[in-house]
Coordinates of C-alpha atoms in Angstrom, one line a residue:
M933 CA -11.2 32.2 4.0
T934 CA -10.1 30.7 7.5
M935 CA -11.7 28.1 9.6
I936 CA -11.5 28.0 13.1
L937 CA -11.6 24.7 14.5
S938 CA -13.0 25.7 18.4
P939 CA -15.6 24.9 21.3
P940 CA -18.2 27.4 20.9
S941 CA -18.3 30.1 23.6
T942 CA -22.5 30.3 23.6
P943 CA -24.6 27.3 22.0
I944 CA -24.8 27.2 18.4
V945 CA -27.1 25.4 15.7
P946 CA -25.5 22.0 15.3
S947 CA -26.8 21.7 11.6
R948 CA -23.5 21.9 10.0
A949 CA -21.4 21.0 12.8
S950 CA -22.7 18.4 15.4
F951 CA -21.3 15.5 17.8
H952 CA -23.0 13.1 19.3
P953 CA -22.2 11.9 22.8
R954 CA -21.3 8.3 22.0
R955 CA -19.2 9.3 19.0
R956 CA -18.3 12.9 18.0
R957 CA -18.9 13.9 14.7
F958 CA -18.7 16.8 12.7
T959 CA -18.3 18.4 9.1
V960 CA -17.0 21.4 8.0
N961 CA -18.7 23.4 5.7
P962 CA -16.4 25.2 2.9
N963 CA -18.7 28.4 2.3
A964 CA -18.5 29.1 5.6
T965 CA -16.1 31.9 7.2
Q966 CA -15.7 30.5 10.2
T967 CA -16.5 26.8 11.4
T968 CA -17.2 25.7 15.2
V969 CA -17.2 22.1 16.2
N970 CA -19.6 21.4 19.1
T971 CA -18.2 19.1 21.9
P972 CA -20.6 17.5 24.1
T973 CA -21.4 19.3 27.7
R974 CA -20.8 16.1 29.2
N975 CA -17.3 16.3 30.8
S976 CA -16.9 19.8 29.0
D977 CA -13.9 20.6 31.0
L978 CA -12.0 17.8 29.7
Q979 CA -12.8 18.1 26.2
P980 CA -10.3 18.5 23.5
S981 CA -10.6 22.1 22.0
T982 CA -10.2 21.3 18.7
P983 CA -9.9 18.3 16.3
V984 CA -6.8 16.8 15.2
I985 CA -6.3 17.0 11.7
V986 CA -4.8 14.0 9.5
V987 CA -3.4 15.2 6.4
G988 CA -4.0 12.6 3.4
A989 CA -6.6 9.5 3.2
G990 CA -4.3 6.8 2.0
L991 CA -4.1 3.4 4.3
A992 CA -1.8 5.2 6.7
G993 CA -4.1 8.0 7.2
L994 CA -7.2 6.1 7.2
A995 CA -5.6 4.1 9.9
A996 CA -4.7 7.1 12.0
A997 CA -7.8 8.3 11.7
T998 CA -9.0 4.8 13.0
K999 CA -7.3 4.9 16.1
L1000 CA -8.6 8.1 16.8
N1001 CA -12.1 7.6 16.4
S1002 CA -11.3 4.5 18.3
E1003 CA -10.2 6.6 21.4
N1004 CA -13.5 8.8 20.8
I1005 CA -11.0 11.9 19.9
P1006 CA -12.5 14.4 17.3
F1007 CA -10.7 14.5 14.0
L1008 CA -10.7 16.1 10.4
L1009 CA -9.3 14.0 7.5
L1010 CA -8.2 16.1 4.7
E1011 CA -7.7 14.1 1.2
A1012 CA -6.5 15.9 -1.9
S1013 CA -7.8 13.8 -4.3
N1014 CA -11.7 12.9 -5.0
G1015 CA -11.3 9.4 -3.3
V1016 CA -9.8 7.7 -0.3
G1017 CA -7.0 5.0 -0.4
G1018 CA -3.6 7.1 -2.1
R1019 CA -2.0 4.6 -3.9
V1020 CA -4.5 1.9 -3.3
R1021 CA -7.2 3.0 -5.9
T1022 CA -9.3 1.4 -8.1
D1023 CA -11.3 2.6 -11.7
A1024 CA -14.0 1.2 -13.3
V1025 CA -13.0 1.4 -17.2
D1026 CA -15.4 -0.2 -19.9
G1027 CA -17.1 -2.6 -17.1
F1028 CA -13.5 -3.6 -15.9
L1029 CA -11.8 -3.2 -12.5
L1030 CA -8.3 -1.8 -12.8
D1031 CA -6.2 -1.2 -9.9
R1032 CA -3.8 1.5 -10.1
G1033 CA -0.5 -0.5 -10.5
F1034 CA 0.2 -4.1 -9.5
Q1035 CA -1.1 -4.5 -6.4
I1036 CA -1.4 -7.6 -4.3
F1037 CA -3.1 -8.1 -0.7
I1038 CA -1.7 -10.7 1.5
T1039 CA -4.0 -12.6 4.0
A1040 CA -1.4 -12.8 6.8
Y1041 CA -0.3 -9.1 7.0
P1042 CA -0.8 -9.0 11.2
E1043 CA -2.0 -5.4 11.5
A1044 CA -4.5 -5.8 8.5
R1045 CA -6.0 -8.5 10.2
K1046 CA -6.8 -6.5 13.4
L1047 CA -8.4 -3.5 11.3
L1048 CA -10.2 -5.6 8.2
D1049 CA -13.1 -7.2 8.0
Y1050 CA -11.8 -10.0 5.5
E1051 CA -15.0 -11.3 4.7
S1052 CA -16.7 -8.2 3.8
L1053 CA -13.9 -8.2 1.6
D1054 CA -14.9 -11.1 -0.5
L1055 CA -10.9 -11.9 -0.8
Q1056 CA -10.3 -14.1 -3.8
R1057 CA -7.2 -16.1 -3.8
F1058 CA -4.3 -16.5 -6.2
Y1059 CA -2.7 -20.2 -6.9
S1060 CA 0.3 -20.5 -4.2
G1061 CA 2.9 -20.5 -6.9
A1062 CA 3.8 -19.2 -10.2
R1063 CA 4.4 -20.0 -13.8
I1064 CA 7.8 -19.0 -14.9
Y1065 CA 8.5 -18.3 -18.6
F1066 CA 12.2 -19.6 -19.2
D1067 CA 13.7 -21.1 -22.3
G1068 CA 10.5 -20.8 -24.4
A1069 CA 8.6 -22.8 -21.9
F1070 CA 6.5 -22.2 -18.8
H1071 CA 7.5 -23.8 -15.7
T1072 CA 5.4 -24.1 -12.3
V1073 CA 6.9 -23.4 -8.8
A1074 CA 4.6 -24.4 -6.2
D1075 CA 3.8 -24.2 -2.3
P1076 CA 4.3 -27.7 -1.1
T1077 CA 1.8 -27.1 2.0
R1078 CA -0.5 -26.5 -0.2
H1079 CA -0.3 -27.9 -3.8
L1080 CA 1.8 -31.1 -2.9
L1081 CA 1.4 -33.2 -5.8
D1082 CA 2.4 -29.9 -8.2
S1083 CA 5.5 -29.4 -6.5
M1084 CA 6.7 -32.9 -6.5
G1085 CA 6.5 -32.4 -10.1
T1086 CA 8.4 -29.0 -9.9
L1087 CA 11.7 -31.1 -8.2
T1088 CA 13.4 -31.4 -11.8
N1089 CA 12.3 -28.6 -13.5
P1090 CA 15.0 -26.1 -15.2
I1091 CA 13.5 -23.2 -12.0
G1092 CA 16.5 -24.0 -9.4
T1093 CA 18.2 -27.3 -8.2
V1094 CA 16.8 -29.9 -5.7
V1095 CA 18.9 -28.0 -3.3
D1096 CA 17.1 -24.7 -3.7
K1097 CA 13.7 -26.3 -3.1
F1098 CA 15.3 -27.9 0.3
L1099 CA 16.6 -24.3 0.9
I1100 CA 13.2 -22.5 0.5
A1101 CA 12.0 -24.8 3.3
L1102 CA 14.5 -24.1 5.7
A1103 CA 14.3 -20.2 4.6
R1104 CA 10.5 -20.7 5.8
I1105 CA 11.1 -22.3 8.9
R1106 CA 13.8 -19.2 9.8
V1107 CA 11.2 -16.6 9.5
L1108 CA 8.8 -18.7 10.9
I1109 CA 10.3 -18.9 14.6
K1110 CA 11.1 -15.1 14.6
S1111 CA 8.5 -12.5 15.7
D1112 CA 8.0 -9.7 13.2
E1113 CA 9.6 -7.2 15.6
E1114 CA 12.8 -9.5 15.5
I1115 CA 12.7 -9.5 11.8
L1116 CA 12.2 -5.9 11.2
S1117 CA 14.8 -4.9 14.0
S1118 CA 17.6 -7.9 12.7
D1119 CA 20.6 -7.4 11.2
E1120 CA 20.4 -6.6 7.5
V1121 CA 21.9 -7.1 4.1
S1122 CA 20.5 -6.6 0.6
V1123 CA 18.0 -9.5 -0.6
I1124 CA 20.4 -10.7 -3.0
E1125 CA 23.1 -10.9 -0.8
L1126 CA 21.1 -12.2 1.8
L1127 CA 19.9 -15.1 -1.1
R1128 CA 23.5 -16.1 -2.0
G1129 CA 24.3 -16.1 1.6
I1130 CA 22.0 -18.9 2.2
G1131 CA 23.0 -20.7 -0.7
F1132 CA 20.7 -20.4 -3.7
S1133 CA 21.8 -21.1 -7.2
N1134 CA 22.0 -18.2 -9.7
S1135 CA 19.3 -20.0 -11.5
M1136 CA 16.6 -20.1 -8.7
I1137 CA 17.9 -16.7 -8.0
D1138 CA 17.6 -15.2 -11.6
R1139 CA 14.7 -17.6 -12.9
F1140 CA 12.3 -17.3 -9.5
F1141 CA 13.4 -14.6 -6.8
R1142 CA 14.0 -11.8 -9.6
P1143 CA 11.1 -11.4 -11.0
F1144 CA 8.8 -12.3 -8.5
F1145 CA 10.2 -10.2 -5.3
G1146 CA 11.5 -7.6 -7.7
G1147 CA 7.9 -7.6 -8.4
I1148 CA 7.0 -6.8 -5.0
F1149 CA 9.5 -4.5 -4.3
F1150 CA 9.6 -3.1 -7.6
D1151 CA 13.6 -3.7 -7.4
R1152 CA 14.8 -6.4 -10.2
E1153 CA 18.3 -6.2 -8.7
L1154 CA 17.3 -7.2 -5.5
E1155 CA 18.7 -4.2 -3.1
T1156 CA 16.1 -4.2 -0.8
T1157 CA 16.6 -4.7 2.9
S1158 CA 16.5 -8.6 3.7
R1159 CA 14.4 -7.2 6.8
L1160 CA 11.3 -6.9 4.1
F1161 CA 12.0 -9.6 2.3
D1162 CA 12.1 -11.8 5.5
F1163 CA 8.8 -10.0 6.7
I1164 CA 7.0 -10.9 3.4
F1165 CA 8.3 -14.1 2.9
K1166 CA 6.7 -15.1 6.8
C1167 CA 3.5 -13.4 5.7
L1168 CA 3.6 -15.7 2.4
A1169 CA 4.2 -18.7 4.6
L1170 CA 1.3 -18.0 6.5
G1171 CA -1.3 -16.3 4.3
D1172 CA -2.6 -16.4 0.6
N1173 CA -2.3 -13.5 -2.2
A1174 CA -5.6 -12.4 -2.9
L1175 CA -7.6 -9.8 -4.4
P1176 CA -10.7 -8.4 -3.2
A1177 CA -13.7 -8.7 -5.3
N1178 CA -14.7 -5.2 -5.9
G1179 CA -10.9 -4.3 -6.7
I1180 CA -7.9 -3.1 -4.1
A1181 CA -9.4 0.0 -3.6
A1182 CA -12.1 -1.8 -1.3
I1183 CA -9.7 -2.1 1.4
P1184 CA -9.3 1.8 2.0
E1185 CA -13.2 2.1 1.3
Q1186 CA -14.0 -0.4 4.0
L1187 CA -11.8 1.6 6.7
A1188 CA -13.5 4.9 5.5
A1189 CA -17.1 3.5 6.1
K1190 CA -16.1 2.5 9.6
L1191 CA -15.6 6.4 10.2
P1192 CA -18.0 9.1 10.5
P1193 CA -19.0 10.6 7.0
S1194 CA -18.7 14.4 8.0
S1195 CA -15.0 13.6 9.2
I1196 CA -13.4 13.0 5.7
K1197 CA -13.1 15.9 3.5
L1198 CA -12.1 15.3 -0.5
N1199 CA -10.8 17.5 -2.6
S1200 CA -8.7 19.3 0.0
R1201 CA -5.1 19.6 -0.8
V1202 CA -3.0 21.1 2.2
L1203 CA -0.1 23.4 0.7
S1204 CA 1.6 24.4 3.9
I1205 CA 1.7 23.5 7.3
D1206 CA 3.1 26.4 10.0
V1207 CA 3.7 25.9 13.9
D1208 CA 3.4 28.7 16.2
E1209 CA 5.3 27.6 19.2
S1210 CA 5.1 31.1 20.7
N1211 CA 3.5 31.3 24.6
G1212 CA 3.6 27.4 24.5
S1213 CA 0.4 27.2 22.3
N1214 CA 1.6 24.8 19.7
L1215 CA -0.9 25.9 17.1
V1216 CA -0.7 24.3 13.7
T1217 CA -2.3 26.3 11.0
L1218 CA -2.9 24.6 7.4
R1219 CA -3.4 26.5 4.3
L1220 CA -5.3 24.7 1.6
E1221 CA -5.4 25.2 -2.0
N1222 CA -8.8 26.4 -2.3
G1223 CA -8.0 29.3 0.1
E1224 CA -9.2 27.9 3.3
T1225 CA -6.7 28.1 6.4
L1226 CA -7.6 25.6 9.1
S1227 CA -6.1 26.0 12.7
T1228 CA -5.4 23.3 15.7
D1229 CA -3.9 23.1 18.7
N1230 CA -4.3 19.3 19.4
G1231 CA -1.7 18.4 16.6
V1232 CA -1.6 17.1 12.7
V1233 CA -0.9 13.8 11.7
V1234 CA 0.8 14.4 8.0
A1235 CA 0.1 10.7 6.0
V1236 CA 1.0 11.7 2.5
E1237 CA 4.1 10.0 0.5
E1238 CA 7.4 10.8 1.7
P1239 CA 7.9 13.2 -1.4
E1240 CA 4.7 15.4 -0.7
A1241 CA 5.6 14.8 3.4
E1242 CA 9.1 16.5 2.6
R1243 CA 7.7 19.3 0.9
L1244 CA 5.1 20.2 3.3
L1245 CA 7.5 19.9 6.2
A1246 CA 10.3 21.4 4.6
G1247 CA 13.7 21.5 7.0
K1248 CA 11.2 19.9 9.9
L1249 CA 11.5 16.0 9.4
V1250 CA 13.9 14.3 11.8
D1251 CA 15.6 10.8 11.7
R1252 CA 15.8 11.2 7.9
P1253 CA 18.7 10.8 5.4
V1254 CA 20.1 13.9 4.2
Q1255 CA 19.7 12.9 0.6
R1256 CA 16.4 10.6 0.2
K1257 CA 17.0 7.3 -2.1
Q1258 CA 15.2 7.2 -5.6
A1259 CA 11.9 5.8 -5.1
R1260 CA 10.8 2.6 -6.8
S1261 CA 8.6 3.4 -9.8
T1262 CA 6.3 1.0 -12.1
V1263 CA 4.1 0.8 -15.0
C1264 CA 0.9 -1.6 -15.2
L1265 CA -0.6 -1.7 -18.5
Y1266 CA -4.4 -3.6 -18.6
F1267 CA -6.0 -5.1 -22.0
S1268 CA -9.3 -6.7 -22.5
S1269 CA -10.0 -10.1 -23.9
D1270 CA -12.5 -13.0 -24.8
R1271 CA -11.9 -15.5 -22.2
S1272 CA -11.3 -17.6 -25.0
Q1273 CA -8.3 -15.9 -26.0
I1274 CA -6.3 -16.0 -22.9
P1275 CA -4.3 -19.5 -22.7
S1276 CA -5.3 -20.6 -18.9
Q1277 CA -8.2 -19.9 -16.7
D1278 CA -5.7 -20.7 -13.5
P1279 CA -5.6 -17.6 -10.9
V1280 CA -1.8 -18.1 -11.0
L1281 CA 0.6 -15.5 -11.5
Y1282 CA 3.2 -15.4 -14.4
L1283 CA 6.7 -14.5 -14.1
N1284 CA 9.5 -13.7 -16.6
G1285 CA 12.3 -15.7 -15.7
S1286 CA 14.0 -15.2 -18.8
G1287 CA 16.5 -12.3 -18.1
E1288 CA 15.2 -11.1 -21.2
G1289 CA 12.6 -8.0 -22.6
I1290 CA 10.7 -5.7 -20.0
V1291 CA 7.9 -7.1 -18.9
N1292 CA 8.1 -8.6 -15.3
N1293 CA 4.9 -10.6 -14.2
M1294 CA 1.7 -10.8 -15.3
F1295 CA -1.4 -12.3 -14.9
F1296 CA -5.2 -12.6 -15.8
A1297 CA -7.0 -10.6 -13.1
T1298 CA -10.7 -11.9 -14.0
N1299 CA -9.2 -15.8 -13.4
V1300 CA -8.5 -14.9 -9.8
A1301 CA -11.7 -12.7 -9.4
S1302 CA -14.1 -12.7 -11.9
S1303 CA -15.7 -9.4 -10.4
Y1304 CA -12.9 -7.5 -12.4
G1305 CA -14.9 -7.8 -15.7
P1306 CA -17.7 -8.8 -17.9
I1307 CA -19.3 -12.0 -18.1
G1308 CA -17.4 -13.5 -20.7
K1309 CA -14.5 -11.1 -20.8
A1310 CA -11.0 -11.4 -19.4
L1311 CA -9.1 -8.4 -17.7
V1312 CA -5.0 -8.8 -18.4
S1313 CA -2.7 -7.1 -15.8
V1314 CA 1.2 -6.6 -17.2
S1315 CA 3.6 -5.2 -14.9
L1316 CA 7.0 -3.2 -15.7
I1317 CA 9.7 -2.3 -13.3
G1318 CA 10.5 1.1 -13.5
L1319 CA 8.8 4.6 -15.3
F1320 CA 10.3 4.0 -19.1
D1321 CA 9.6 7.7 -19.4
A1322 CA 11.7 7.9 -22.5
V1323 CA 9.3 5.6 -24.1
S1324 CA 5.8 6.7 -25.2
D1325 CA 2.5 5.1 -23.9
L1326 CA 2.0 3.8 -27.9
D1327 CA 5.6 2.5 -28.3
L1328 CA 5.4 0.9 -24.7
R1329 CA 2.3 -1.1 -25.8
A1330 CA 3.7 -2.4 -28.8
L1331 CA 6.8 -3.8 -27.0
V1332 CA 4.6 -5.3 -24.4
I1333 CA 2.6 -7.1 -27.1
E1334 CA 5.5 -8.1 -29.1
E1335 CA 6.9 -9.7 -26.1
L1336 CA 3.9 -11.6 -24.8
S1337 CA 3.5 -12.9 -28.5
S1338 CA 6.5 -14.8 -27.9
W1339 CA 5.1 -16.2 -24.6
F1340 CA 1.2 -16.8 -25.7
G1341 CA 1.5 -16.6 -29.6
A1342 CA 1.0 -13.7 -32.0
P1343 CA -2.5 -14.4 -32.6
M1344 CA -4.1 -14.9 -29.0
V1345 CA -2.0 -11.6 -27.7
R1346 CA -2.7 -9.3 -30.6
S1347 CA -6.6 -9.9 -30.3
W1348 CA -6.2 -8.0 -26.7
R1349 CA -7.7 -4.7 -26.7
H1350 CA -5.6 -1.9 -24.8
L1351 CA -7.9 -0.4 -21.7
R1352 CA -5.3 1.5 -20.0
T1353 CA -1.6 2.4 -19.1
Y1354 CA -0.6 3.4 -15.7
R1355 CA 2.6 5.0 -14.9
I1356 CA 3.8 5.3 -10.9
P1357 CA 6.8 7.2 -10.2
F1358 CA 6.1 6.9 -6.8
A1359 CA 5.2 3.1 -6.2
Q1360 CA 7.1 2.3 -2.8
P1361 CA 9.7 4.0 -1.0
N1362 CA 13.2 2.7 -1.2
Q1363 CA 14.1 0.6 1.5
T1364 CA 17.5 -0.5 0.7
P1365 CA 20.2 -1.1 3.6
P1366 CA 20.5 0.9 5.7
T1367 CA 16.9 1.2 6.6
N1368 CA 15.0 2.0 10.5
L1369 CA 11.6 0.3 10.0
F1370 CA 10.6 1.9 13.1
K1371 CA 11.6 5.9 12.7
S1372 CA 9.9 8.3 15.2
P1373 CA 6.6 9.8 13.9
R1374 CA 7.6 13.0 15.5
A1375 CA 8.3 15.7 13.2
G1376 CA 8.3 19.0 15.4
S1377 CA 5.7 20.2 18.0
S1378 CA 2.7 18.9 17.5
V1379 CA 3.3 17.6 13.9
Y1380 CA 3.5 13.5 13.0
V1381 CA 4.0 11.8 10.3
C1382 CA 3.0 8.3 9.1
G1383 CA 3.4 5.9 5.6
D1384 CA 4.8 3.3 4.8
Y1385 CA 8.1 5.1 4.4
I1386 CA 8.0 5.3 8.2
T1387 CA 8.3 1.7 8.3
S1388 CA 8.1 -1.0 6.1
A1389 CA 7.0 -0.8 2.3
T1390 CA 3.7 -2.6 2.5
F1391 CA 0.4 -2.8 3.2
D1392 CA 0.8 -3.5 6.7
G1393 CA 3.5 -1.2 7.2
A1394 CA 1.4 1.5 6.2
L1395 CA -1.5 0.9 8.8
V1396 CA 0.9 0.0 11.4
S1397 CA 2.4 3.8 11.1
G1398 CA -0.9 5.4 11.3
R1399 CA -1.6 3.8 14.1
R1400 CA 1.6 4.6 15.9
S1401 CA 1.6 8.2 15.1
V1402 CA -1.9 8.8 17.3
E1403 CA -0.3 6.6 19.8
V1404 CA 2.7 9.0 19.9
L1405 CA 0.6 11.9 19.8
L1406 CA -1.5 10.9 22.6
E1407 CA 1.6 10.2 24.6
D1408 CA 2.6 13.6 24.1
N1409 CA -0.9 15.4 24.4
K1410 CA -1.6 13.8 28.0
S1411 CA -4.9 16.9 28.0
L1412 CA -5.9 15.0 24.8
A1413 CA -5.5 11.6 26.2
R1414 CA -7.3 12.6 29.5
A1415 CA -10.4 14.0 27.4
T1416 CA -10.9 10.6 25.7

């Protein structure tokens, strides 16, 4: 089945494919052998001949579609799965909201602030600090700019020294006086080298930085680039860790809701992308898993995870290392409990600073956002770094229960009921030095790429890369830009 996205030579009835003068909208009928896109007659000589196709409705793809929509450019957004979001998805299980893996939204992300309606997301904030398990007890680390009294009480705890707390304040000032561009293009070392160079003690690094930033980067060894550390550190200084009341998936769903509904096509996996450069046409053809074929001469934005992009664009990606670094992976386990069977009602992140065991961090999601579970129930989220593919789900669950029993007591933890285990092989791209966080989105004639592997491995990086890919597409396609 071939679907030709092209302007009509004769008028058609716009029952399945239609545009409105102020916002072009179209739908593709999968049962038709040919789909025609009807462009407005106003300024018809300048109208794009075919829509831009975006492959992948994760954050990057949605940001690309948002940019196209804001420029009034027709587009078709193809998503292989049954919903938007990519890795940023939430499942409803037994009345609980389970985010697919440990995901926290930082409110100071600059690109997110431009694109998202925070009020509608109903963001629920974490405590600005953490409770760290070390030497058989919990110790609090608090942000003194938000919890001054709590932070005063932490000066003499075993999580670092008084000097370490002073160095954190200096590190905060160091990143706040730099622009984001300066940070993301600065000289780089690994995070562990940066921390040691600043002068942090081993106790502060091992008991706080490894579990906290190791949990953010899924990198307990702290080999990630210092550029990413500084960017996140700055965002944490300016904003809060938060969860949308309706789950992390509310973020991509909000972006999708602002797009023409008929421009998004789910359950549409792309198998191949080919470019015909003969006669200067730059016609891009996509073959879908269901047998359909789509063609466009106005460009394709590939917004899928790095391994999938490499498969679709084998040999076409430029400015990429010969051998890709191994992706960061994680396992997230969820348990339910009665609210009386958890140790605290505080919206705080718990970190493993002991240097032992497999749990890196955990928290009680319903303490942050009560909407994550039924009334009277608690949702427990536990995160591990790595895939543990040699350990069965059952054995992994037993190990986690045993370890957390030493934290909170066996009677409490053994009363928890397992809900689901998520193993996420590609949780983040590996961004160890050397890195280029401003990679070109060009992947060949009329083909562009975006995703957090192109910029920074953050929510914000994905959003930025989506926008940039369309900006570059418009730079290259002057006729398309003029048509808007």
